Amino acid sequence: WAWFVGLDAEATRIGNTLWAGDELDPEAAKRVIALFRLTFSDTGEVLPQVGARPVWLIMAMTPDRTIRMKPQNLVAGLPFRAPGTVN
């Protein structure tokens, strides 16, 4: 996989664990409530290291079963090229 976006702090922690190649503990795995696969129709709009590969969006709940989604993570975390960047 080339990229992920944690849609909340817990999901970011889980994604970072997986990104590092570590195994999730069973309790953390149970807290994942949604896993979305995002692909871009125009790969020229995304960073070259992502290209046509999917971006994974993760949403998770805290240990006390609360969802604290951070919508700004979606906007700030997507692998778009900088405006004006040429292929």
XYZ file of N, CA and C in Angstrom:
261
model
N 0.841 -1.186 0.000
C 0.000 0.000 0.000
C 0.870 1.227 0.000
N 0.343 2.299 -0.527
C 1.163 3.488 -0.747
C 0.800 4.649 0.168
N -0.443 4.667 0.672
C -0.883 5.847 1.423
C -2.103 5.484 2.256
N -2.236 6.116 3.420
C -3.465 5.988 4.192
C -3.777 7.319 4.840
N -5.037 7.497 5.186
C -5.475 8.668 5.938
C -6.286 8.154 7.116
N -5.861 8.507 8.319
C -6.654 8.220 9.503
C -7.684 9.327 9.660
N -8.947 8.971 9.689
C -10.007 9.971 9.776
C -10.246 10.449 11.204
N -9.486 9.906 12.136
C -9.544 10.321 13.537
C -8.216 9.925 14.177
N -7.987 10.379 15.387
C -6.694 10.139 16.041
C -6.437 8.647 16.249
N -7.450 7.911 16.660
C -7.284 6.471 16.886
C -6.948 5.756 15.579
N -7.631 6.117 14.509
C -7.356 5.509 13.205
C -5.945 5.840 12.726
N -5.493 7.045 13.008
C -4.127 7.421 12.634
C -3.121 6.570 13.394
N -3.353 6.344 14.686
C -2.460 5.470 15.462
C -2.452 4.055 14.879
N -3.625 3.548 14.547
C -3.719 2.202 13.975
C -3.005 2.155 12.621
N -3.248 3.138 11.775
C -2.584 3.191 10.474
C -1.075 3.285 10.594
N -0.600 4.090 11.529
C 0.844 4.216 11.734
C 1.459 2.893 12.178
N 0.750 2.155 13.017
C 1.231 0.845 13.453
C 1.378 -0.090 12.259
N 0.358 -0.135 11.427
C 0.405 -0.997 10.241
C 1.458 -0.529 9.244
N 1.571 0.795 9.072
C 2.549 1.369 8.140
C 3.968 0.967 8.538
N 4.207 0.904 9.848
C 5.531 0.532 10.352
C 5.789 -0.973 10.233
N 4.777 -1.720 9.788
C 4.945 -3.162 9.636
C 4.682 -3.942 10.901
N 4.160 -3.267 11.919
C 3.865 -3.933 13.179
C 2.473 -4.554 13.135
N 2.249 -5.501 14.007
C 0.957 -6.172 14.078
C 0.053 -5.443 15.063
N -1.218 -5.347 14.717
C -2.183 -4.722 15.624
C -2.539 -5.684 16.739
N -2.704 -5.136 17.938
C -3.222 -5.987 18.994
C -4.717 -6.188 18.735
N -5.292 -7.287 19.202
C -6.697 -7.589 18.897
C -7.673 -6.494 19.317
N -7.423 -5.827 20.419
C -8.331 -4.765 20.868
C -8.319 -3.582 19.905
N -7.151 -3.217 19.411
C -7.067 -2.114 18.444
C -7.773 -2.497 17.148
N -7.600 -3.725 16.711
C -8.251 -4.178 15.478
C -9.772 -4.122 15.603
N -10.295 -4.418 16.779
C -11.747 -4.369 17.003
C -12.290 -2.945 16.941
N -11.439 -1.955 17.147
C -11.891 -0.556 17.147
C -12.027 0.033 15.744
N -11.523 -0.650 14.730
C -11.697 -0.167 13.353
C -13.164 -0.357 12.978
N -13.830 0.749 12.639
C -15.248 0.648 12.289
C -15.492 0.826 10.793
N -14.528 1.386 10.081
C -14.687 1.554 8.635
C -13.318 1.583 7.969
N -13.256 0.949 6.825
C -12.053 0.954 6.000
C -12.526 1.198 4.569
N -12.123 2.340 4.027
C -12.543 2.729 2.683
C -11.348 2.688 1.744
N -11.594 2.293 0.516
C -10.562 2.283 -0.526
C -10.898 3.405 -1.500
N -9.957 4.311 -1.689
C -10.141 5.450 -2.579
C -9.157 5.337 -3.730
N -9.666 5.406 -4.951
C -8.794 5.442 -6.125
C -9.106 6.715 -6.903
N -8.106 7.231 -7.559
C -8.240 8.473 -8.313
C -8.316 8.158 -9.796
N -9.286 8.744 -10.473
C -9.418 8.505 -11.911
C -8.323 9.221 -12.691
N -7.822 10.334 -12.164
C -6.738 11.074 -12.811
C -5.504 10.976 -11.926
N -4.642 10.018 -12.228
C -3.459 9.814 -11.391
C -2.454 10.956 -11.515
N -2.625 11.818 -12.481
C -1.761 12.985 -12.602
C -1.997 14.007 -11.504
N -3.103 13.861 -10.780
C -3.429 14.792 -9.698
C -2.826 14.380 -8.358
N -2.289 13.154 -8.277
C -1.763 12.665 -6.999
C -0.246 12.534 -7.049
N 0.349 12.398 -5.885
C 1.799 12.251 -5.800
C 2.260 11.028 -6.587
N 3.422 11.118 -7.233
C 3.903 10.006 -8.059
C 4.041 8.698 -7.288
N 4.415 8.765 -6.011
C 4.592 7.529 -5.246
C 3.268 6.810 -4.978
N 2.151 7.495 -5.184
C 0.836 6.867 -5.026
C 0.359 6.349 -6.374
N 0.381 7.199 -7.388
C -0.027 6.782 -8.731
C -1.411 6.177 -8.758
N -1.535 5.003 -9.344
C -2.831 4.333 -9.483
C -3.172 3.455 -8.282
N -2.274 3.383 -7.312
C -2.552 2.538 -6.143
C -3.615 3.184 -5.259
N -4.365 2.381 -4.526
C -5.438 2.950 -3.700
C -4.899 3.684 -2.475
N -5.693 4.617 -2.011
C -5.464 5.292 -0.733
C -6.482 4.693 0.230
N -6.015 4.283 1.389
C -6.901 3.670 2.380
C -7.312 4.712 3.404
N -8.608 4.813 3.648
C -9.169 5.713 4.648
C -9.647 4.849 5.806
N -9.167 5.170 7.003
C -9.481 4.367 8.184
C -10.263 5.216 9.172
N -11.315 4.631 9.741
C -12.052 5.277 10.826
C -12.114 4.281 11.983
N -11.879 4.779 13.182
C -11.879 3.898 14.349
C -12.534 4.599 15.532
N -12.908 3.800 16.513
C -13.461 4.369 17.737
C -12.423 4.258 18.843
N -12.553 5.094 19.838
C -11.652 5.073 20.985
C -11.981 3.857 21.855
N -11.120 3.533 22.812
C -11.426 2.406 23.705
C -12.763 2.558 24.438
N -13.212 3.795 24.652
C -14.521 3.988 25.304
C -15.664 4.035 24.282
N -15.400 3.578 23.056
C -16.394 3.416 21.982
C -16.957 4.745 21.483
N -16.110 5.765 21.444
C -16.494 7.080 20.942
C -15.831 7.307 19.589
N -16.574 7.907 18.667
C -16.023 8.270 17.357
C -15.751 9.766 17.374
N -14.528 10.136 17.077
C -14.134 11.545 17.036
C -13.509 11.849 15.679
N -14.337 11.816 14.659
C -13.838 12.042 13.302
C -13.303 13.459 13.160
N -12.212 13.572 12.424
C -11.590 14.864 12.144
C -11.643 15.073 10.628
N -12.707 15.728 10.127
C -12.850 15.879 8.674
C -11.657 16.555 8.014
N -10.972 17.419 8.754
C -9.813 18.094 8.172
C -8.715 17.099 7.818
N -8.680 15.937 8.471
C -7.684 14.926 8.118
C -7.874 14.450 6.681
N -9.123 14.350 6.252
C -9.382 13.918 4.881
C -8.839 14.936 3.891
N -9.109 16.190 4.129
C -8.657 17.248 3.219
C -7.133 17.371 3.251
N -6.570 17.407 4.444
C -5.126 17.625 4.580
C -4.304 16.375 4.288
N -4.908 15.194 4.416
C -4.139 13.968 4.309
C -4.106 13.316 2.944
N -4.924 13.785 2.022
C -4.929 13.161 0.700
C -3.659 13.519 -0.075
N -3.157 12.588 -0.871
C -1.865 12.770 -1.543
C -1.935 13.540 -2.859
N -2.554 14.707 -2.836
C -2.618 15.516 -4.054
C -1.275 16.178 -4.335
N -0.969 16.341 -5.614
C 0.210 17.119 -6.012
C -0.038 18.577 -5.668
N 1.027 19.313 -5.509
C 0.908 20.758 -5.289
C 0.336 21.399 -6.552
N -0.483 22.432 -6.409
C -1.023 23.109 -7.598
C 0.107 23.575 -8.520
N -0.089 23.372 -9.797
C 0.903 23.809 -10.774
C 2.009 22.804 -11.032
N 2.003 21.671 -10.326
C 3.022 20.653 -10.540
C 2.733 19.924 -11.844
N 3.749 19.749 -12.644
C 3.601 19.101 -13.950
C 4.127 17.682 -13.856
N 3.459 16.760 -14.557
C 3.929 15.362 -14.608
C 5.292 15.276 -15.232
